[in-house]
mmCIF file of C-alpha atoms in Angstrom:
data_model
loop_
_atom_site.group_PDB
_atom_site.id
_atom_site.type_symbol
_atom_site.label_atom_id
_atom_site.label_comp_id
_atom_site.label_asym_id
_atom_site.label_seq_id
_atom_site.Cartn_x
_atom_site.Cartn_y
_atom_site.Cartn_z
ATOM 1 C CA ASP X 287 -6.960 -9.398 6.195
ATOM 2 C CA ALA X 288 -4.420 -6.862 7.384
ATOM 3 C CA GLY X 289 -0.835 -7.499 6.446
ATOM 4 C CA VAL X 290 2.217 -6.891 8.573
ATOM 5 C CA THR X 291 2.149 -3.405 10.048
ATOM 6 C CA GLN X 292 5.086 -1.381 11.310
ATOM 7 C CA SER X 293 5.398 1.887 13.176
ATOM 8 C CA PRO X 294 6.575 4.511 12.859
ATOM 9 C CA THR X 295 6.982 4.918 9.101
ATOM 10 C CA HIS X 296 9.878 7.323 9.371
ATOM 11 C CA LEU X 297 12.129 8.310 12.241
ATOM 12 C CA ILE X 298 15.004 10.763 12.652
ATOM 13 C CA LYS X 299 17.348 10.315 15.602
ATOM 14 C CA THR X 300 20.665 11.747 16.753
ATOM 15 C CA ARG X 301 23.832 9.735 17.304
ATOM 16 C CA GLY X 302 23.894 8.161 20.754
ATOM 17 C CA GLN X 303 20.135 8.078 21.145
ATOM 18 C CA GLN X 304 17.972 4.989 21.492
ATOM 19 C CA VAL X 305 15.103 3.917 19.246
ATOM 20 C CA THR X 306 12.222 1.441 19.445
ATOM 21 C CA LEU X 307 10.517 0.097 16.342
ATOM 22 C CA ARG X 308 7.252 -1.817 16.446
ATOM 23 C CA CYS X 309 5.731 -4.597 14.380
ATOM 24 C CA SER X 310 2.381 -6.380 14.299
ATOM 25 C CA PRO X 311 2.346 -9.686 12.402
ATOM 26 C CA ILE X 312 -0.374 -11.060 10.177
ATOM 27 C CA SER X 313 -3.202 -12.498 12.265
ATOM 28 C CA GLY X 314 -2.411 -16.120 13.093
ATOM 29 C CA HIS X 315 1.318 -15.770 12.469
ATOM 30 C CA LYS X 316 3.445 -16.590 15.500
ATOM 31 C CA SER X 317 6.926 -15.883 14.179
ATOM 32 C CA VAL X 318 8.458 -12.460 13.621
ATOM 33 C CA SER X 319 11.826 -11.736 12.008
ATOM 34 C CA TRP X 320 13.640 -8.400 11.762
ATOM 35 C CA TYR X 321 15.880 -7.288 8.910
ATOM 36 C CA GLN X 322 18.006 -4.236 8.161
ATOM 37 C CA GLN X 323 18.244 -3.006 4.584
ATOM 38 C CA VAL X 324 20.787 -0.365 3.628
ATOM 39 C CA LEU X 325 20.682 1.334 0.262
ATOM 40 C CA GLY X 326 21.770 -0.870 -2.611
ATOM 41 C CA GLN X 327 21.826 -4.091 -0.628
ATOM 42 C CA GLY X 328 19.440 -6.881 0.212
ATOM 43 C CA PRO X 329 17.876 -7.171 3.669
ATOM 44 C CA GLN X 330 20.184 -8.485 6.395
ATOM 45 C CA PHE X 331 18.764 -10.765 9.102
ATOM 46 C CA ILE X 332 18.840 -9.363 12.643
ATOM 47 C CA PHE X 333 16.542 -11.540 14.805
ATOM 48 C CA GLN X 334 13.795 -14.131 14.736
ATOM 49 C CA TYR X 335 11.301 -14.562 17.553
ATOM 50 C CA TYR X 336 8.794 -17.359 17.937
ATOM 51 C CA GLU X 337 6.451 -17.831 20.871
ATOM 52 C CA LYS X 338 8.244 -14.980 22.680
ATOM 53 C CA GLU X 339 11.613 -16.716 22.462
ATOM 54 C CA GLU X 340 14.620 -15.708 20.379
ATOM 55 C CA ARG X 341 15.160 -18.397 17.738
ATOM 56 C CA GLY X 342 17.878 -16.774 15.684
ATOM 57 C CA ARG X 343 20.286 -13.867 15.756
ATOM 58 C CA GLY X 344 22.257 -12.340 12.914
ATOM 59 C CA ASN X 345 25.669 -10.717 12.990
ATOM 60 C CA PHE X 346 24.667 -7.504 14.735
ATOM 61 C CA PRO X 347 26.154 -5.924 17.885
ATOM 62 C CA ASP X 348 24.555 -6.173 21.311
ATOM 63 C CA ARG X 349 23.201 -2.641 20.851
ATOM 64 C CA PHE X 350 20.411 -4.380 18.948
ATOM 65 C CA SER X 351 17.772 -6.207 20.979
ATOM 66 C CA ALA X 352 14.215 -7.334 20.470
ATOM 67 C CA ARG X 353 11.317 -8.958 22.188
ATOM 68 C CA GLN X 354 7.983 -10.531 21.317
ATOM 69 C CA PHE X 355 4.786 -10.059 23.261
ATOM 70 C CA PRO X 356 1.984 -12.557 24.074
ATOM 71 C CA ASN X 357 -0.056 -11.197 21.141
ATOM 72 C CA TYR X 358 2.963 -11.986 18.867
ATOM 73 C CA SER X 359 3.731 -8.341 18.151
ATOM 74 C CA SER X 360 7.369 -7.395 18.442
ATOM 75 C CA GLU X 361 9.691 -4.512 19.210
ATOM 76 C CA LEU X 362 13.221 -3.906 17.953
ATOM 77 C CA ASN X 363 15.421 -1.691 20.134
ATOM 78 C CA VAL X 364 18.671 -0.092 19.079
ATOM 79 C CA ASN X 365 20.830 1.673 21.673
ATOM 80 C CA ALA X 366 23.680 4.155 21.233
ATOM 81 C CA LEU X 367 22.745 4.890 17.636
ATOM 82 C CA LEU X 368 25.512 5.273 15.063
ATOM 83 C CA LEU X 369 25.352 6.973 11.672
ATOM 84 C CA GLY X 370 25.710 3.512 10.117
ATOM 85 C CA ASP X 371 22.431 2.400 11.681
ATOM 86 C CA SER X 372 20.572 4.555 9.153
ATOM 87 C CA ALA X 373 18.572 2.058 7.126
ATOM 88 C CA LEU X 374 15.165 0.613 6.351
ATOM 89 C CA TYR X 375 14.142 -1.789 9.112
ATOM 90 C CA LEU X 376 11.828 -4.519 7.936
ATOM 91 C CA CYS X 377 9.672 -6.842 9.961
ATOM 92 C CA ALA X 378 8.440 -10.132 8.513
ATOM 93 C CA SER X 379 5.977 -12.636 9.898
ATOM 94 C CA SER X 380 5.408 -16.306 9.210
ATOM 95 C CA LEU X 381 3.107 -18.974 10.547
ATOM 96 C CA GLY X 382 5.744 -20.798 12.540
ATOM 97 C CA THR X 383 9.438 -21.101 13.042
ATOM 98 C CA TYR X 384 9.682 -23.862 10.427
ATOM 99 C CA THR X 385 7.530 -22.109 7.847
ATOM 100 C CA TYR X 386 9.433 -21.074 4.792
ATOM 101 C CA GLU X 387 7.623 -18.035 3.431
ATOM 102 C CA GLN X 388 7.909 -14.763 5.264
ATOM 103 C CA TYR X 389 5.647 -11.790 4.639
ATOM 104 C CA PHE X 390 7.100 -8.335 5.049
ATOM 105 C CA GLY X 391 5.753 -5.070 6.372
ATOM 106 C CA PRO X 392 6.417 -1.707 4.692
ATOM 107 C CA GLY X 393 9.369 -0.985 6.946
ATOM 108 C CA THR X 394 10.525 1.860 9.156
ATOM 109 C CA ARG X 395 12.991 4.300 7.619
ATOM 110 C CA LEU X 396 15.493 5.303 10.333
ATOM 111 C CA THR X 397 17.815 8.245 9.745
ATOM 112 C CA VAL X 398 20.581 8.905 12.265
ATOM 113 C CA THR X 399 22.158 12.377 12.122
ATOM 114 C CA ASP E 97 30.894 -13.310 2.808
ATOM 115 C CA GLN E 98 28.132 -12.970 0.229
ATOM 116 C CA GLN E 99 26.433 -16.366 0.262
ATOM 117 C CA VAL E 100 23.720 -15.315 -2.191
ATOM 118 C CA LYS E 101 24.675 -13.256 -5.215
ATOM 119 C CA GLN E 102 22.729 -11.523 -7.931
ATOM 120 C CA ASN E 103 25.402 -10.453 -10.350
ATOM 121 C CA SER E 104 23.214 -8.330 -12.609
ATOM 122 C CA PRO E 105 22.333 -5.018 -10.933
ATOM 123 C CA SER E 106 19.768 -4.240 -13.616
ATOM 124 C CA LEU E 107 17.820 -5.746 -16.508
ATOM 125 C CA SER E 108 15.810 -4.004 -19.198
ATOM 126 C CA VAL E 109 13.143 -5.903 -21.167
ATOM 127 C CA GLN E 110 10.454 -5.070 -23.710
ATOM 128 C CA GLU E 111 6.827 -5.647 -22.737
ATOM 129 C CA GLY E 112 5.625 -9.094 -23.771
ATOM 130 C CA ARG E 113 9.114 -10.610 -23.840
ATOM 131 C CA ILE E 114 10.691 -12.929 -21.280
ATOM 132 C CA SER E 115 12.558 -11.581 -18.247
ATOM 133 C CA ILE E 116 15.212 -13.873 -16.772
ATOM 134 C CA LEU E 117 16.684 -12.979 -13.403
ATOM 135 C CA ASN E 118 19.609 -14.992 -12.088
ATOM 136 C CA CYS E 119 20.930 -15.852 -8.651
ATOM 137 C CA ASP E 120 23.924 -17.876 -7.446
ATOM 138 C CA TYR E 121 24.604 -19.240 -3.988
ATOM 139 C CA THR E 122 27.637 -20.716 -2.272
ATOM 140 C CA ASN E 123 26.222 -22.394 0.846
ATOM 141 C CA SER E 124 25.370 -26.004 -0.015
ATOM 142 C CA MET E 125 23.249 -26.234 3.156
ATOM 143 C CA PHE E 126 20.583 -23.963 1.683
ATOM 144 C CA ASP E 127 17.510 -26.068 0.970
ATOM 145 C CA TYR E 128 14.764 -23.579 0.254
ATOM 146 C CA PHE E 129 14.797 -20.622 -2.096
ATOM 147 C CA LEU E 130 12.450 -17.690 -2.548
ATOM 148 C CA TRP E 131 11.983 -14.712 -4.851
ATOM 149 C CA TYR E 132 10.659 -11.381 -3.630
ATOM 150 C CA LYS E 133 9.648 -8.253 -5.519
ATOM 151 C CA LYS E 134 10.064 -4.808 -4.002
ATOM 152 C CA TYR E 135 8.561 -1.502 -5.051
ATOM 153 C CA PRO E 136 9.929 1.788 -3.656
ATOM 154 C CA ALA E 137 8.578 2.676 -0.216
ATOM 155 C CA GLU E 138 7.117 -0.815 0.249
ATOM 156 C CA GLY E 139 8.334 -3.984 1.891
ATOM 157 C CA PRO E 140 9.352 -7.013 -0.208
ATOM 158 C CA THR E 141 6.432 -9.024 -1.580
ATOM 159 C CA PHE E 142 6.721 -12.812 -1.757
ATOM 160 C CA LEU E 143 6.508 -14.106 -5.347
ATOM 161 C CA ILE E 144 7.424 -17.757 -5.617
ATOM 162 C CA SER E 145 9.566 -20.362 -3.888
ATOM 163 C CA ILE E 146 11.196 -23.718 -4.538
ATOM 164 C CA SER E 147 12.437 -26.537 -2.369
ATOM 165 C CA SER E 148 15.805 -28.133 -3.085
ATOM 166 C CA ILE E 149 14.058 -31.432 -3.856
ATOM 167 C CA LYS E 150 12.560 -29.840 -6.987
ATOM 168 C CA ASP E 151 14.126 -28.283 -10.046
ATOM 169 C CA LYS E 152 11.165 -26.229 -11.250
ATOM 170 C CA ASN E 153 8.141 -24.477 -9.821
ATOM 171 C CA GLU E 154 5.518 -22.528 -11.762
ATOM 172 C CA ASP E 155 2.936 -19.985 -10.691
ATOM 173 C CA GLY E 156 1.173 -18.199 -13.505
ATOM 174 C CA ARG E 157 3.640 -16.014 -15.377
ATOM 175 C CA PHE E 158 6.423 -16.824 -12.916
ATOM 176 C CA THR E 159 8.664 -19.894 -13.059
ATOM 177 C CA VAL E 160 11.655 -20.587 -10.855
ATOM 178 C CA PHE E 161 14.357 -23.035 -11.927
ATOM 179 C CA LEU E 162 16.896 -24.555 -9.559
ATOM 180 C CA ASN E 163 20.189 -26.148 -10.639
ATOM 181 C CA LYS E 164 21.689 -27.573 -7.459
ATOM 182 C CA SER E 165 24.885 -28.836 -9.053
ATOM 183 C CA ALA E 166 25.628 -25.334 -10.305
ATOM 184 C CA LYS E 167 24.209 -23.677 -7.171
ATOM 185 C CA HIS E 168 22.150 -21.476 -9.452
ATOM 186 C CA LEU E 169 18.531 -20.437 -9.628
ATOM 187 C CA SER E 170 16.638 -18.259 -12.026
ATOM 188 C CA LEU E 171 13.260 -16.556 -12.204
ATOM 189 C CA HIS E 172 11.485 -16.398 -15.557
ATOM 190 C CA ILE E 173 8.650 -13.941 -16.117
ATOM 191 C CA VAL E 174 6.599 -14.546 -19.253
ATOM 192 C CA PRO E 175 5.175 -12.356 -20.645
ATOM 193 C CA SER E 176 6.749 -9.366 -18.944
ATOM 194 C CA GLN E 177 4.481 -6.423 -18.135
ATOM 195 C CA PRO E 178 5.317 -2.806 -17.226
ATOM 196 C CA GLY E 179 3.858 -3.426 -13.755
ATOM 197 C CA ASP E 180 6.613 -5.988 -13.195
ATOM 198 C CA SER E 181 9.156 -3.166 -13.034
ATOM 199 C CA ALA E 182 10.632 -3.412 -9.525
ATOM 200 C CA VAL E 183 13.654 -4.679 -7.612
ATOM 201 C CA TYR E 184 13.785 -8.487 -7.439
ATOM 202 C CA PHE E 185 15.562 -10.264 -4.603
ATOM 203 C CA CYS E 186 16.383 -13.917 -4.352
ATOM 204 C CA ALA E 187 16.657 -15.364 -0.860
ATOM 205 C CA ALA E 188 17.760 -18.675 0.607
ATOM 206 C CA SER E 189 17.079 -20.525 3.819
ATOM 207 C CA SER E 190 18.386 -23.554 5.672
ATOM 208 C CA ASN E 191 17.288 -25.815 8.477
ATOM 209 C CA ALA E 192 20.771 -27.226 8.917
ATOM 210 C CA GLY E 193 21.830 -27.934 12.474
ATOM 211 C CA GLY E 194 18.296 -27.585 13.754
ATOM 212 C CA THR E 195 18.146 -23.871 13.130
ATOM 213 C CA SER E 196 14.827 -22.568 11.981
ATOM 214 C CA TYR E 197 13.836 -21.227 8.609
ATOM 215 C CA GLY E 198 13.455 -17.830 10.242
ATOM 216 C CA LYS E 199 16.667 -16.524 8.695
ATOM 217 C CA LEU E 200 16.531 -15.575 5.042
ATOM 218 C CA THR E 201 19.798 -14.719 3.313
ATOM 219 C CA PHE E 202 19.198 -12.249 0.491
ATOM 220 C CA GLY E 203 21.046 -11.312 -2.656
ATOM 221 C CA GLN E 204 21.744 -7.677 -3.522
ATOM 222 C CA GLY E 205 18.772 -7.392 -5.861
ATOM 223 C CA THR E 206 18.241 -6.815 -9.586
ATOM 224 C CA ILE E 207 16.339 -3.800 -10.880
ATOM 225 C CA LEU E 208 13.954 -4.947 -13.614
ATOM 226 C CA THR E 209 12.575 -2.366 -16.023
ATOM 227 C CA VAL E 210 9.885 -3.453 -18.477
ATOM 228 C CA HIS E 211 9.379 -0.965 -21.305
ATOM 229 C CA PRO E 212 5.955 -0.600 -22.969
#
């Protein structure tokens, strides 16, 4: 079975631009969570979506938004990019919103110049 | 506010010996704990988890211990193998207040190096 997939793998953007990252969960998983990991730190929670509804939001500015589609795939959007948004963005899927274990994709490496 | 802490940035162990990775937490509402392993250029891989109603969980070479009174958990790897060399993250979750388990709070990670 395919694991969590993310696209693109790498991305370079300029300050002020907007970016969209994509995630496809494991087949049968209905919950998707997004995390940001900067160098030397653990992943930081951004959003959780379940059945197309936002179920949790981390301490990130409104420039960050996300959505989930009927096929449970998800997109993370970041507007007005800042240098500090450079990070590895990880998507994780789980069976449901009350399922403990999350399974991560390989991530998208975003560089903002 | 670092609610989950891994105070050892790195650990070096000889092949065949035991690796012990430690994690402390401050939020008493956490009721589920997980360990992930991460190789460079890959996403974290789930290893093992433990509920707060237990104090030990084993899966092959991996054992997680939870000491709720001390708000401390540890991951034991026996015997350690060179392929275990990676960054290890502990993570915690809570369903307090009706929130979902969708939010994992991670520690900073510990780099484990297993020497042949």
